[in-house]
Coordinates of C-alpha atoms in Angstrom, one line a residue:
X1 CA 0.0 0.0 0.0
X2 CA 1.8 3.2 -0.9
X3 CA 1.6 6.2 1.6
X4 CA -0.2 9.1 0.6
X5 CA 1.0 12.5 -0.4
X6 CA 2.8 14.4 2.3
X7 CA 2.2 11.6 4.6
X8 CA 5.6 10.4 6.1
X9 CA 6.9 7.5 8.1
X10 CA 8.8 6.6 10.6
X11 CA 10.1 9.5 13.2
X12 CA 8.7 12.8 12.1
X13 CA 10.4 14.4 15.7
X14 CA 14.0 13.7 17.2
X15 CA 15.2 15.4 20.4
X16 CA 19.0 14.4 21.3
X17 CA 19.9 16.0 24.1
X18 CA 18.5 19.2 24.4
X19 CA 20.4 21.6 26.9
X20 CA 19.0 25.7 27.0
X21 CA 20.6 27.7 29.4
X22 CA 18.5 31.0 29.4
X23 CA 21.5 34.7 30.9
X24 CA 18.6 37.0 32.7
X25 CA 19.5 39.9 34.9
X26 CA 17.4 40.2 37.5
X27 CA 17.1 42.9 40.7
X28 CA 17.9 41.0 44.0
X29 CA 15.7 38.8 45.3
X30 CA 13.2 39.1 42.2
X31 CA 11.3 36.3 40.5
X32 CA 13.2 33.2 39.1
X33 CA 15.0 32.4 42.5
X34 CA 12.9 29.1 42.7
X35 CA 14.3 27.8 39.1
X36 CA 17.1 25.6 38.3
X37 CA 20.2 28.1 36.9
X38 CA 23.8 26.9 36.3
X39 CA 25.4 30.3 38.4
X40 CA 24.2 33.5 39.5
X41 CA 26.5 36.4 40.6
X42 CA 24.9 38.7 43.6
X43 CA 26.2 42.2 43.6
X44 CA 24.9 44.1 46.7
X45 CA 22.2 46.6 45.7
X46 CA 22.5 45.6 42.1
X47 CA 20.7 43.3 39.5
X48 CA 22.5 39.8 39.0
X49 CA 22.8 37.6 36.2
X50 CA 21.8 34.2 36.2
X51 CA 22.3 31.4 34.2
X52 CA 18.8 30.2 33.7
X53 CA 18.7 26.2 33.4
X54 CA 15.5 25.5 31.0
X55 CA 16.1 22.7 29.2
X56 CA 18.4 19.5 30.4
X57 CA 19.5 17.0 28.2
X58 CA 16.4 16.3 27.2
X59 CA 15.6 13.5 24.8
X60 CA 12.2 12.4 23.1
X61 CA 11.3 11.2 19.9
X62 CA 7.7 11.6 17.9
X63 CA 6.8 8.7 15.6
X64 CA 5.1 9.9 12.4
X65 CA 1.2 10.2 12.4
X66 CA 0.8 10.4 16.0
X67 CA -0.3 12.8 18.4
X68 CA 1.9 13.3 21.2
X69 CA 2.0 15.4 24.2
X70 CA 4.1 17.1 26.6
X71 CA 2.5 17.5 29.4
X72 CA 3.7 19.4 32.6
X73 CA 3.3 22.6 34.9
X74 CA 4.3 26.4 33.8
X75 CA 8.2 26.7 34.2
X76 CA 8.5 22.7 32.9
X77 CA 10.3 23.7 29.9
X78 CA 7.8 22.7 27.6
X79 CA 7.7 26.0 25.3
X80 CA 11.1 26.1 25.3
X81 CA 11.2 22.3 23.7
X82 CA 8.7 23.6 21.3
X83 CA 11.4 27.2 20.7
X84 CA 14.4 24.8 19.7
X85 CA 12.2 22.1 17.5
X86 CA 10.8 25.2 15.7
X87 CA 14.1 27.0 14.7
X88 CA 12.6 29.6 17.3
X89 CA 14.9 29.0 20.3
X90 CA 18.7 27.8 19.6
X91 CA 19.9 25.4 21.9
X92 CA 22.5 25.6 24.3
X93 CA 23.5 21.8 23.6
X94 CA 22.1 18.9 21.9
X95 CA 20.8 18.3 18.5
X96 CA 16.9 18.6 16.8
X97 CA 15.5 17.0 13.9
X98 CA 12.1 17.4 11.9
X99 CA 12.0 14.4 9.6
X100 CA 15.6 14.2 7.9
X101 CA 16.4 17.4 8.9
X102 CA 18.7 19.2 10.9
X103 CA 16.6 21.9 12.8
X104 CA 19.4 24.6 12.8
X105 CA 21.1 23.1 9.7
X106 CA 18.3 23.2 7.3
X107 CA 16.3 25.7 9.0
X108 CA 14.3 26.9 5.7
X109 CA 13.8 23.0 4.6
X110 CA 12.4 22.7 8.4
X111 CA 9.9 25.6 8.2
X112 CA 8.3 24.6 4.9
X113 CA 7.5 21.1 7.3
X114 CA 6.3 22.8 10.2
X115 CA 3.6 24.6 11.5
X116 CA 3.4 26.4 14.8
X117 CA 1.0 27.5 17.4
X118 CA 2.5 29.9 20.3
X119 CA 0.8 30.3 23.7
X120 CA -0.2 33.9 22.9
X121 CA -1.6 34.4 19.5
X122 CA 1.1 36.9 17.4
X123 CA -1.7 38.0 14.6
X124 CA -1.4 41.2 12.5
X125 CA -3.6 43.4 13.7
X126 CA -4.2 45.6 10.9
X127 CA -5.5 42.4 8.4
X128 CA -8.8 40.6 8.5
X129 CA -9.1 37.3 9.3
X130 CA -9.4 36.2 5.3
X131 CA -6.0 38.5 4.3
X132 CA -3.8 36.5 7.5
X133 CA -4.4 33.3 6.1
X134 CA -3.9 34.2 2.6
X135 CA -0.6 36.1 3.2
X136 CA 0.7 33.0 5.5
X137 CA -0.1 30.4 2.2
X138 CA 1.9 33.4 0.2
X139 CA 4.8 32.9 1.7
X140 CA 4.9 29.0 1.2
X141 CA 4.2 29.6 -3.4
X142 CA 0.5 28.9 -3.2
X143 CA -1.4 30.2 -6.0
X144 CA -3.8 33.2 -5.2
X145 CA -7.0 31.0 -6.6
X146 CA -5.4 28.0 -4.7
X147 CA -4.9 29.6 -0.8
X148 CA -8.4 32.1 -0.9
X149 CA -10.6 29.0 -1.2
X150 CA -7.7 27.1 1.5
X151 CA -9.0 30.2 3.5
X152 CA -12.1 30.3 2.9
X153 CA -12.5 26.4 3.8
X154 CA -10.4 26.6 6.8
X155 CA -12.7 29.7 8.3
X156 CA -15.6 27.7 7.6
X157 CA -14.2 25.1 9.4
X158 CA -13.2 26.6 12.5
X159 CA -16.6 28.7 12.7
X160 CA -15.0 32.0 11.2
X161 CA -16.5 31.8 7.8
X162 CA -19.0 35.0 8.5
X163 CA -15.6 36.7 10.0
X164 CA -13.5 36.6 6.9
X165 CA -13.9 39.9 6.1
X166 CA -13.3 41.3 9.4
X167 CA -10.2 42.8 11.2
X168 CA -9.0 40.6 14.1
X169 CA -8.4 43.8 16.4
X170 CA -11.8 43.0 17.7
X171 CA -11.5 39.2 18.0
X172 CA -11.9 37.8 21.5
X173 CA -9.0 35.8 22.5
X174 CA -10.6 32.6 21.9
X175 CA -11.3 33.7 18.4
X176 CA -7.7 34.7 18.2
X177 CA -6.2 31.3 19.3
X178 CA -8.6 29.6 16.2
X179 CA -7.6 31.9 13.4
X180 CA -4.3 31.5 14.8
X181 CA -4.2 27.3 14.4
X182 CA -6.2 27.9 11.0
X183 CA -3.3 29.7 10.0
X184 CA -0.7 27.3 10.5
X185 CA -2.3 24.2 9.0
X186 CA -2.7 27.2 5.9
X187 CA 0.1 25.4 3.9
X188 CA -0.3 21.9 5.0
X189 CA 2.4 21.2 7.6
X190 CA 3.8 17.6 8.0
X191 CA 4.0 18.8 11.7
X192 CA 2.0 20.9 13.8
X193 CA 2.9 21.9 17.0
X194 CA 0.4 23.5 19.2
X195 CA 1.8 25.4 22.4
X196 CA -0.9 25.3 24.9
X197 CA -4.0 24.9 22.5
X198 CA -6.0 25.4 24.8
X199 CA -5.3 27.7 27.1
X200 CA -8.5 29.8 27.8
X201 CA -11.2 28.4 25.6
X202 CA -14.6 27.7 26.9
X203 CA -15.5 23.9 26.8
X204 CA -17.9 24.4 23.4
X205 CA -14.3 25.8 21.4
X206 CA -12.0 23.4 23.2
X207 CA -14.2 20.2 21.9
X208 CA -14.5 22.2 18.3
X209 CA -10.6 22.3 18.8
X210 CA -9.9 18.6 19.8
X211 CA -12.1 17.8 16.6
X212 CA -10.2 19.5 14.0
X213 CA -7.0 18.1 15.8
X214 CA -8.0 15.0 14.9
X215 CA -9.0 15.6 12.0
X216 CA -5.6 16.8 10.8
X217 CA -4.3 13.9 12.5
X218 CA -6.4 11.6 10.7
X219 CA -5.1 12.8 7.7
X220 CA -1.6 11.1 8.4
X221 CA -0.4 14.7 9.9
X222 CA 2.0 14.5 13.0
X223 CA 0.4 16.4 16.2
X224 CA 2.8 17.6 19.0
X225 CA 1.0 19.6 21.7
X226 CA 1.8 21.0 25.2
X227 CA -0.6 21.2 27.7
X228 CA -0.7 20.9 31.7
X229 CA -4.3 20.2 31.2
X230 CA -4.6 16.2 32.0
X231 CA -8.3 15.9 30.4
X232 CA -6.9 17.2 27.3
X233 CA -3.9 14.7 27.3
X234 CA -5.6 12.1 28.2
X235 CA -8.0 12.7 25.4
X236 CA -5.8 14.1 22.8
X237 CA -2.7 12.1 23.0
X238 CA -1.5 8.6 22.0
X239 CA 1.6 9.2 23.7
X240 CA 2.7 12.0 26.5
X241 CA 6.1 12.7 27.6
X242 CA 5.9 14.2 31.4
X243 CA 8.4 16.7 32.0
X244 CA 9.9 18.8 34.7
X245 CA 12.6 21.3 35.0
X246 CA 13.6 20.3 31.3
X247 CA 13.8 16.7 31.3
X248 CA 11.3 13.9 30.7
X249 CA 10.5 12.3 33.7
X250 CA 8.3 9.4 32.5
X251 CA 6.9 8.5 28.5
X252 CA 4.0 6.5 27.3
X253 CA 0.2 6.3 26.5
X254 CA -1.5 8.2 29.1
X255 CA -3.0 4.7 29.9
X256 CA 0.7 2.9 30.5
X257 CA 1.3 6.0 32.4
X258 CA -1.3 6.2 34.9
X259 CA -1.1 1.9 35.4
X260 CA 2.6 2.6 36.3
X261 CA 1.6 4.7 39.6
X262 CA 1.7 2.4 42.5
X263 CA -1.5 1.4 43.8
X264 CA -3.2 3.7 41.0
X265 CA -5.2 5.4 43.5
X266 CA -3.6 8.5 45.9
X267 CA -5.2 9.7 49.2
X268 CA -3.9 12.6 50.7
X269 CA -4.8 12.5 54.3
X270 CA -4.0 16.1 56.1
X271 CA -3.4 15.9 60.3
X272 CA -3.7 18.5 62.8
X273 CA 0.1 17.3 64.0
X274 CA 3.4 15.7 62.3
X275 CA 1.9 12.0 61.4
X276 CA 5.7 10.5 61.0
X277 CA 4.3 7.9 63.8
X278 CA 1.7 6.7 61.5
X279 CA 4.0 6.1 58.0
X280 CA 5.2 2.3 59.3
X281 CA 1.8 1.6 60.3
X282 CA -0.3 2.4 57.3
X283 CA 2.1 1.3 54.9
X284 CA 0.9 -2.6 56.8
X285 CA -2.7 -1.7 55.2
X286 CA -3.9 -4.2 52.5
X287 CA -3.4 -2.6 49.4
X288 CA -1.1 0.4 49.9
X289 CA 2.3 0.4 48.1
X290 CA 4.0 3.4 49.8
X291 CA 3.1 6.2 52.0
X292 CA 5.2 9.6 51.2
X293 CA 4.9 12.9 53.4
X294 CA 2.9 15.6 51.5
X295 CA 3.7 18.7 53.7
X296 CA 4.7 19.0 57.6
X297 CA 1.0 17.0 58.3
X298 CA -0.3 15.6 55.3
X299 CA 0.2 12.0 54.4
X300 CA -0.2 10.6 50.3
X301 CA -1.0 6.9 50.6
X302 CA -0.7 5.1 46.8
X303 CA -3.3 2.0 47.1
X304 CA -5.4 0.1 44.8
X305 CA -8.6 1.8 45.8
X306 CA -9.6 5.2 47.9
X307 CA -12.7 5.1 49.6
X308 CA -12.6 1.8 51.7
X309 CA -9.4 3.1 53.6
X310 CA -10.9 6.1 55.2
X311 CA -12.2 4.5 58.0
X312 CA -9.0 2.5 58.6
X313 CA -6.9 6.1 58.2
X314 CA -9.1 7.3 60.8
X315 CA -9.4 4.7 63.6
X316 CA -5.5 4.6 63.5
X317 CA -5.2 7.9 63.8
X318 CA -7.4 8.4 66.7
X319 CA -5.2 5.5 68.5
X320 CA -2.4 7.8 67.7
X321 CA -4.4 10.7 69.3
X322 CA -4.1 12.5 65.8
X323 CA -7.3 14.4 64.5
X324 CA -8.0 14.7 60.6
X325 CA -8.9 17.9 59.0
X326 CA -8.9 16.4 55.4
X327 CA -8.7 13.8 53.1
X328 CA -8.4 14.1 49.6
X329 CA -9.0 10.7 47.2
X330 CA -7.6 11.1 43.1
X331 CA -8.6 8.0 41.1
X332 CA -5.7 6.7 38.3
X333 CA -4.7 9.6 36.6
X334 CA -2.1 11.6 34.8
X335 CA -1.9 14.1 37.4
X336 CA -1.2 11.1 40.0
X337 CA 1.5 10.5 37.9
X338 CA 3.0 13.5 38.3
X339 CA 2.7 13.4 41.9
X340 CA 4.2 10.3 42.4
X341 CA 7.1 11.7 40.4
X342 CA 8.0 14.9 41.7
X343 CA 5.9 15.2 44.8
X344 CA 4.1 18.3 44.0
X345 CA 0.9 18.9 41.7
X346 CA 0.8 20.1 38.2
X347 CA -1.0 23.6 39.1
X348 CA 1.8 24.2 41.2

């Protein structure tokens, strides 16, 4: 069976490596202090410099056809993947590769392969919605018959189509982020990467959105999104690469992901005292695989279920003379993932 046009095979994505070390200045204890950096030089009463440690060695690869995710909080490093697969960010270390191609060797034979979504929608102002998409397809030799009725089609399709006509100074910002994704798949990229799809859509536009992503997908197109939504991971993805302060920490279907948690299940039980007394005793309960400290009083328990150990949690900690002020129970998920892997949340 021969592949379709434009349809490729085997890796469309290769990370080796990936180092970015971000130089910021900074006024003495300003924002950034919590990130990893490389060196920072404090002058008394002055700004300092440091050396701003976003991505670290990180390594992922994206199969052709497939929609893949990189899921992880604000900070993670996953824009700045996106930056240096996109010939927008150059890397400190390591090597990229779209298809065949060197990302900062072949940077033009990249871009006619890609297409790219930022987080904040970079529109020009002073065209309408029609004239954006049609000056994007420009760029890449389509004919002017050819990319107005690509336009036309793709406005239709993402609920524009009465909007063509219109300047997008007006456009609310979930308007914005659909013209914006319209645009990119203008000149039919072999990859589209979507930073933070998303972000700030009401349900109705994130479903429309989900659906046209696969869609595009279906057409044999490669998908590679960010998100720190888990729904939208979960939903979206085939595969999903977790990272955290520019590494992957864990890769697979969300499915393999969330059965590799221990226990599956997480319940966070918060005391009115330090419960380091308890930790021995209900790691002994039927079904719990390890207990971790959440916090000076809060206890995660990983088990194979949630509800049926409250009342166990509780009667042991009365014994211990410990009250409860909450417990918390997440079912399998990607967030629990997370958790289990860094100890703190994905909103965090």
């Amino acid at each position: 069976m021969s592949t379709p046009v434009g349809v490729s095979t085997g890796l469309d994505v290769r990370a080796e490596g990936l180092r970015k070390v971000f130089r910021t200045s900074q006024a003495p204890g300003g924002p950034g202090g919590g990130q990893p950096f490389a060196a920072r030089t404090t002058l008394k009463g002055r700004a300092t410099t440091s050396d701003v440690l976003a991505l670290d060695g990180l390594t992922l690869e994206v199969n052709a056809g497939e929609i893949f995710g990189l899921l992880g909080p604000n900070g993670a490093g996953k824009s700045t993947t996106v930056g240096a697969l996109t010939t927008r960010v150059r890397p400190t270390g390591g090597r990229a590769f779209i298809g065949p191609h060197d990302v900062w060797r072949e940077t033009v034979a990249v871009k006619r392969l890609i297409g790219v979504v930022q987080q904040t929608p970079n529109l020009d102002y002073s065209l309408t919605a029609g004239e954006i998409l049609s000056f994007h397809a420009a760029y890449f030799g389509m004919s002017r018959a050819e990319r107005e009725a690509k336009a036309l089609a793709l406005l239709d399709r993402f609920r524009l189509g009465d909007r063509a006509g219109q300047l997008v100074m007006g456009f609310s910002g979930g308007l914005k982020q659909r013209l914006s994704i319209a645009r990119a798949m203008m000149h039919g990229p072999r990859v589209l990467f979507l930073d933070e799809p998303s972000a700030g859509l009401d349900p109705q536009t994130r479903l429309l959105l989900w659906e046209i992503i696969r869609e595009y997908n279906a057409a044999g197109r490669t998908i590679v999104l960010t998100t720190h939504n888990m729904e939208e991971a979960d939903a979206m993805c085939g595969r999903v690469a977790i990272v955290d302060h520019g590494r992957v920490i864990a890769l697979g279907t969300p499915a393999e992901l969330k059965r590799s948690v221990p226990g599956g299940y997480v319940v966070r039980v918060q005391f009115d005292a330090p419960p380091a007394a308890l930790v021995e005793a209900l790691k002994a309960f039927e079904g719990v695989t390890d207990v971790r400290a959440a916090g000076d009083n809060a206890l995660d328990l990983y088990a194979d279920r949630g509800g049926p150990l409250v009342p166990q949690i509780v009667a042991r900690a009365a014994a211990a003379g410990l009250g409860i002020s909450d417990v918390h129970i997440s079912a399998p998920s990607l967030e629990n993932l997370f958790l289990h892997h860094t100890g703190r949340s994905l909103r965090e």
